[in-house]
mmCIF file of C-alpha atoms in Angstrom:
data_model
loop_
_atom_site.group_PDB
_atom_site.id
_atom_site.type_symbol
_atom_site.label_atom_id
_atom_site.label_comp_id
_atom_site.label_asym_id
_atom_site.label_seq_id
_atom_site.Cartn_x
_atom_site.Cartn_y
_atom_site.Cartn_z
ATOM 1 C CA MET T 8 126.817 120.467 82.554
ATOM 2 C CA ASP T 9 128.006 121.836 86.244
ATOM 3 C CA ARG T 10 124.813 123.910 87.374
ATOM 4 C CA ASP T 11 126.161 125.079 90.430
ATOM 5 C CA TRP T 12 129.550 126.278 89.110
ATOM 6 C CA MET T 13 127.109 127.969 85.864
ATOM 7 C CA ARG T 14 124.874 129.046 88.852
ATOM 8 C CA GLU T 15 127.280 130.826 90.706
ATOM 9 C CA ARG T 16 129.274 132.785 87.749
ATOM 10 C CA LEU T 17 125.625 134.255 87.222
ATOM 11 C CA GLU T 18 124.639 135.482 90.273
ATOM 12 C CA ALA T 19 128.575 136.820 90.643
ATOM 13 C CA PHE T 20 128.027 138.757 87.667
ATOM 14 C CA ASP T 21 124.042 139.626 88.713
ATOM 15 C CA GLU T 22 125.640 141.421 92.459
ATOM 16 C CA LEU T 23 128.408 142.793 90.264
ATOM 17 C CA VAL T 24 125.873 144.912 88.361
ATOM 18 C CA THR T 25 124.319 145.712 91.406
ATOM 19 C CA GLN T 26 127.535 146.959 92.730
ATOM 20 C CA TYR T 27 128.059 148.853 89.505
ATOM 21 C CA TRP T 28 125.518 151.189 89.560
ATOM 22 C CA ASN T 29 125.505 151.850 92.955
ATOM 23 C CA VAL T 30 128.648 153.265 92.732
ATOM 24 C CA ARG T 31 127.643 155.425 89.180
ATOM 25 C CA PHE T 32 124.327 156.415 91.066
ATOM 26 C CA ALA T 33 126.570 157.632 94.012
ATOM 27 C CA ASN T 34 128.575 159.060 91.256
ATOM 28 C CA GLY T 35 132.027 157.619 92.171
ATOM 29 C CA ASP T 36 134.787 155.660 90.326
ATOM 30 C CA THR T 37 133.246 152.642 88.775
ATOM 31 C CA THR T 38 136.312 151.663 86.892
ATOM 32 C CA PHE T 39 137.395 148.662 89.143
ATOM 33 C CA GLU T 40 133.587 147.450 88.811
ATOM 34 C CA GLU T 41 134.007 148.086 84.562
ATOM 35 C CA LYS T 42 136.870 145.977 84.887
ATOM 36 C CA GLN T 43 135.307 142.975 86.189
ATOM 37 C CA LEU T 44 131.939 142.950 84.208
ATOM 38 C CA PHE T 45 134.533 143.238 81.173
ATOM 39 C CA ALA T 46 136.361 139.884 82.394
ATOM 40 C CA ALA T 47 132.981 138.205 83.570
ATOM 41 C CA GLU T 48 131.198 138.890 80.508
ATOM 42 C CA PRO T 49 132.697 136.336 77.826
ATOM 43 C CA THR T 50 131.694 133.253 80.367
ATOM 44 C CA VAL T 51 128.526 134.525 80.891
ATOM 45 C CA VAL T 52 127.289 134.521 77.401
ATOM 46 C CA ARG T 53 128.792 131.419 76.874
ATOM 47 C CA ILE T 54 126.579 130.137 79.730
ATOM 48 C CA LEU T 55 123.617 131.741 78.635
ATOM 49 C CA ARG T 56 124.122 130.208 74.983
ATOM 50 C CA ARG T 57 124.719 126.620 76.429
ATOM 51 C CA LEU T 58 121.229 127.086 78.374
ATOM 52 C CA ASP T 59 119.248 127.789 75.964
ATOM 53 C CA PRO T 60 120.707 127.720 72.579
ATOM 54 C CA GLN T 61 117.861 129.570 70.604
ATOM 55 C CA MET T 62 118.179 132.704 73.215
ATOM 56 C CA ARG T 63 117.788 135.367 70.514
ATOM 57 C CA ASP T 64 120.694 138.103 70.920
ATOM 58 C CA ALA T 65 118.367 140.572 72.364
ATOM 59 C CA GLU T 66 117.806 138.522 75.420
ATOM 60 C CA VAL T 67 121.590 138.263 75.625
ATOM 61 C CA PHE T 68 123.174 141.723 75.003
ATOM 62 C CA GLY T 69 120.074 144.113 74.894
ATOM 63 C CA GLU T 70 120.077 147.244 75.833
ATOM 64 C CA ASP T 71 122.044 147.784 78.934
ATOM 65 C CA GLU T 72 125.410 149.194 77.958
ATOM 66 C CA TRP T 73 128.131 150.426 79.717
ATOM 67 C CA SER T 74 130.870 151.454 78.868
ATOM 68 C CA GLY T 75 130.876 148.734 75.910
ATOM 69 C CA LEU T 76 129.552 146.343 78.014
ATOM 70 C CA THR T 77 126.216 145.318 76.252
ATOM 71 C CA ILE T 78 124.896 142.008 78.144
ATOM 72 C CA ASN T 79 121.091 142.367 79.389
ATOM 73 C CA VAL T 80 120.956 141.501 83.551
ATOM 74 C CA ASN T 81 117.292 139.873 82.635
ATOM 75 C CA GLY T 82 118.915 136.950 80.322
ATOM 76 C CA VAL T 83 121.231 136.548 83.342
ATOM 77 C CA ARG T 84 118.427 136.403 85.706
ATOM 78 C CA ARG T 85 116.399 134.384 83.421
ATOM 79 C CA GLY T 86 119.392 132.414 83.639
ATOM 80 C CA ILE T 87 119.251 132.164 86.855
ATOM 81 C CA GLY T 88 115.907 131.258 87.138
ATOM 82 C CA MET T 89 116.333 128.357 84.827
ATOM 83 C CA LEU T 90 119.400 127.073 86.504
ATOM 84 C CA ALA T 91 117.233 126.716 89.502
ATOM 85 C CA ASP T 92 114.321 124.997 88.147
ATOM 86 C CA MET T 93 115.861 122.071 86.300
ATOM 87 C CA ASP T 94 116.388 119.690 88.533
ATOM 88 C CA GLU T 95 112.700 120.156 89.469
ATOM 89 C CA TRP T 96 112.019 120.017 85.172
ATOM 90 C CA THR T 97 114.202 116.667 85.527
ATOM 91 C CA THR T 98 111.222 115.233 88.082
ATOM 92 C CA ARG T 99 107.897 117.246 87.872
ATOM 93 C CA LEU T 100 107.876 117.498 83.717
ATOM 94 C CA ALA T 101 109.022 114.181 83.008
ATOM 95 C CA PRO T 102 105.876 111.881 81.373
ATOM 96 C CA ASP T 103 103.984 110.394 83.082
ATOM 97 C CA GLY T 104 104.963 106.747 83.433
ATOM 98 C CA PRO T 105 102.622 103.862 83.714
ATOM 99 C CA SER T 106 102.054 102.841 87.487
ATOM 100 C CA LEU T 107 101.422 99.017 88.921
ATOM 101 C CA PRO T 108 98.384 98.895 91.103
ATOM 102 C CA ALA T 109 99.341 96.216 93.723
ATOM 103 C CA ASP T 110 95.284 95.133 94.099
ATOM 104 C CA GLY T 111 95.496 94.806 90.054
ATOM 105 C CA LEU T 112 97.918 91.900 91.045
ATOM 106 C CA HIS T 113 96.492 88.085 90.593
ATOM 107 C CA PRO T 114 94.489 87.572 94.055
ATOM 108 C CA TRP T 115 96.961 84.800 94.380
ATOM 109 C CA VAL T 116 99.179 86.632 94.813
ATOM 110 C CA TRP T 117 98.303 89.735 96.544
ATOM 111 C CA ASP T 118 95.683 88.471 98.674
ATOM 112 C CA ALA T 119 98.596 86.506 100.263
ATOM 113 C CA ALA T 120 101.168 89.811 100.469
ATOM 114 C CA ARG T 121 98.889 92.474 101.370
ATOM 115 C CA THR T 122 99.153 91.957 105.009
ATOM 116 C CA PHE T 123 102.803 91.663 105.134
ATOM 117 C CA TRP T 124 103.040 95.187 102.263
ATOM 118 C CA ALA T 125 100.698 97.472 104.669
ATOM 119 C CA SER T 126 103.467 96.520 107.581
ATOM 120 C CA GLU T 127 105.651 96.968 104.956
ATOM 121 C CA HIS T 128 107.222 93.645 105.476
ATOM 122 C CA TYR T 129 108.555 93.719 101.625
ATOM 123 C CA ARG T 130 110.737 90.252 101.659
ATOM 124 C CA ALA T 131 107.573 88.652 103.550
ATOM 125 C CA ALA T 132 105.463 89.390 100.912
ATOM 126 C CA VAL T 133 107.323 87.791 98.639
ATOM 127 C CA HIS T 134 107.204 85.015 100.305
ATOM 128 C CA ALA T 135 103.734 84.416 101.119
ATOM 129 C CA ALA T 136 102.470 85.463 97.616
ATOM 130 C CA ALA T 137 105.451 82.106 96.440
ATOM 131 C CA THR T 138 103.912 79.752 99.235
ATOM 132 C CA SER T 139 100.042 81.000 97.924
ATOM 133 C CA ILE T 140 101.006 79.928 94.216
ATOM 134 C CA ASN T 141 102.731 76.707 95.246
ATOM 135 C CA ALA T 142 99.252 75.522 97.678
ATOM 136 C CA HIS T 143 97.019 76.326 94.379
ATOM 137 C CA LEU T 144 99.037 74.318 91.600
ATOM 138 C CA GLN T 145 99.313 71.556 94.395
ATOM 139 C CA ASN T 146 95.548 71.980 94.817
ATOM 140 C CA LYS T 147 94.946 71.976 91.174
ATOM 141 C CA LEU T 148 96.833 69.092 90.539
ATOM 142 C CA GLY T 149 96.029 67.250 93.496
ATOM 143 C CA ARG T 150 99.374 66.796 94.759
ATOM 144 C CA ARG T 151 101.339 67.322 97.996
ATOM 145 C CA ASP T 152 104.641 65.502 97.072
ATOM 146 C CA LEU T 153 106.089 68.377 95.423
ATOM 147 C CA SER T 154 106.406 71.709 96.073
ATOM 148 C CA ASP T 155 107.972 74.877 94.762
ATOM 149 C CA ALA T 156 110.203 74.720 91.535
ATOM 150 C CA LYS T 157 109.902 70.744 91.210
ATOM 151 C CA LEU T 158 105.892 71.326 91.265
ATOM 152 C CA VAL T 159 106.165 73.946 88.222
ATOM 153 C CA GLN T 160 108.779 71.323 86.752
ATOM 154 C CA GLU T 161 106.271 68.755 86.498
ATOM 155 C CA ALA T 162 103.344 70.925 85.981
ATOM 156 C CA PHE T 163 104.686 72.136 82.898
ATOM 157 C CA SER T 164 106.272 69.208 81.622
ATOM 158 C CA ASP T 165 105.729 67.985 77.987
ATOM 159 C CA LYS T 166 105.764 64.749 79.177
ATOM 160 C CA ALA T 167 102.441 62.959 78.944
ATOM 161 C CA PRO T 168 100.850 62.805 82.017
ATOM 162 C CA GLU T 169 101.099 59.611 84.023
ATOM 163 C CA ALA T 170 98.881 58.205 87.081
ATOM 164 C CA GLY T 171 99.673 60.430 89.496
ATOM 165 C CA LYS T 172 101.290 62.993 87.680
ATOM 166 C CA PRO T 173 98.707 65.252 85.759
ATOM 167 C CA ARG T 174 100.165 68.123 84.032
ATOM 168 C CA LEU T 175 99.344 71.942 83.093
ATOM 169 C CA ARG T 176 98.982 72.547 79.638
ATOM 170 C CA ILE T 177 98.503 76.197 77.959
ATOM 171 C CA PRO T 178 94.908 76.261 76.461
ATOM 172 C CA GLY T 179 95.031 75.901 72.405
ATOM 173 C CA ASP T 180 96.131 73.585 69.715
ATOM 174 C CA GLN T 181 99.190 71.578 71.407
ATOM 175 C CA THR T 182 100.419 71.297 67.766
ATOM 176 C CA ASP T 183 100.760 74.699 67.186
ATOM 177 C CA PRO T 184 104.617 75.983 67.878
ATOM 178 C CA GLY T 185 103.276 79.378 69.675
ATOM 179 C CA VAL T 186 101.247 77.260 72.033
ATOM 180 C CA GLN T 187 104.232 74.906 72.956
ATOM 181 C CA THR T 188 106.727 77.984 72.917
ATOM 182 C CA ARG T 189 104.216 79.708 75.631
ATOM 183 C CA GLN T 190 104.293 75.827 76.821
ATOM 184 C CA ARG T 191 108.309 75.891 77.725
ATOM 185 C CA GLY T 192 107.974 79.604 78.853
ATOM 186 C CA ALA T 193 105.820 78.902 81.455
ATOM 187 C CA LEU T 194 107.685 76.354 82.590
ATOM 188 C CA GLN T 195 111.146 78.711 82.807
ATOM 189 C CA LEU T 196 109.092 81.121 84.279
ATOM 190 C CA GLY T 197 107.791 79.369 87.037
ATOM 191 C CA GLN T 198 111.074 78.083 88.098
ATOM 192 C CA GLY T 199 113.171 81.103 87.746
ATOM 193 C CA ALA T 200 110.342 82.678 90.028
ATOM 194 C CA TYR T 201 111.118 80.471 92.486
ATOM 195 C CA PHE T 202 115.136 80.010 92.156
ATOM 196 C CA ALA T 203 115.611 83.635 91.962
ATOM 197 C CA PHE T 204 113.007 85.390 94.286
ATOM 198 C CA ARG T 205 111.000 82.638 96.658
ATOM 199 C CA ASN T 206 114.390 80.938 97.516
ATOM 200 C CA PRO T 207 115.641 83.826 98.488
ATOM 201 C CA ALA T 208 112.733 85.265 100.044
ATOM 202 C CA ALA T 209 112.825 81.986 102.214
ATOM 203 C CA HIS T 210 116.491 81.840 103.076
ATOM 204 C CA GLU T 211 118.338 85.572 103.400
ATOM 205 C CA LEU T 212 118.134 88.394 105.793
ATOM 206 C CA GLY T 213 117.198 92.096 105.633
ATOM 207 C CA ASP T 214 114.371 93.440 103.572
ATOM 208 C CA LEU T 215 113.481 94.275 99.951
ATOM 209 C CA ALA T 216 113.213 97.648 98.723
ATOM 210 C CA GLU T 217 109.992 98.300 97.873
ATOM 211 C CA GLN T 218 110.347 98.886 94.486
ATOM 212 C CA GLU T 219 111.925 95.481 93.809
ATOM 213 C CA ALA T 220 109.245 93.386 96.220
ATOM 214 C CA LEU T 221 106.482 94.652 93.530
ATOM 215 C CA GLU T 222 108.507 93.761 90.727
ATOM 216 C CA GLN T 223 109.202 90.460 91.914
ATOM 217 C CA LEU T 224 105.181 90.199 92.839
ATOM 218 C CA ALA T 225 104.282 91.119 89.066
ATOM 219 C CA THR T 226 106.419 88.375 88.281
ATOM 220 C CA PHE T 227 104.707 85.580 90.287
ATOM 221 C CA SER T 228 101.250 87.313 89.302
ATOM 222 C CA VAL T 229 102.233 86.777 85.657
ATOM 223 C CA LEU T 230 103.091 83.529 86.770
ATOM 224 C CA ALA T 231 99.474 82.960 88.613
ATOM 225 C CA ARG T 232 97.919 83.807 85.588
ATOM 226 C CA LEU T 233 99.505 81.334 83.622
ATOM 227 C CA ILE T 234 98.669 78.242 86.044
ATOM 228 C CA ASP T 235 95.258 79.763 86.724
ATOM 229 C CA GLY T 236 94.214 79.593 82.947
ATOM 230 C CA CYS T 237 95.493 76.389 82.125
ATOM 231 C CA GLN T 238 93.797 73.014 81.714
ATOM 232 C CA VAL T 239 94.809 70.309 83.527
ATOM 233 C CA VAL T 240 95.367 67.105 81.728
ATOM 234 C CA THR T 241 95.460 63.527 83.152
#
């Protein structure tokens, strides 16, 4: 729907109506204005109907009859007002969406990221969060020989623990298919987060958009909660 064109047509019609009445009150010849009004009327009616299909006939035609022309000028001006406000309706009257307060993210994530976030260094905030999770995971497993995606792979491996290689287990019956599925999901989520977010944050130039960085922090927050809630088996 071409709102600019519609508004232009309605405003031109409204201006033409004003000219018509100025000439008529001055007892002048309104033939020229009447011809223009009749020519514009069909388009104006279509625009008004397009703006509000439920608009009643009285709102479109009314009682402003000039030599057979019966458009209601108030309806035209109402249409102009609708067009002027439509863009604001889209933003102001949209349903409220959920918000994600950054300080509600897992402490491993937000405590590490907050300083960078405050200074609008969003890529650095993501990198700091990933580094923090890595450090907490190393501490939880007592390992310093691995880091990042490789450490996540070893931690969530479905293999039995070995000497010097403890594992993380999702709480619950380890024979339950649902628990096993969450275990595999945690492994894939952790590796994906480090490959897709941490590595670019560490090596690529340029900053992230704020929304994109917040979404990446949220992903790391989910991973942090999984790790934090897991049991260590040796």
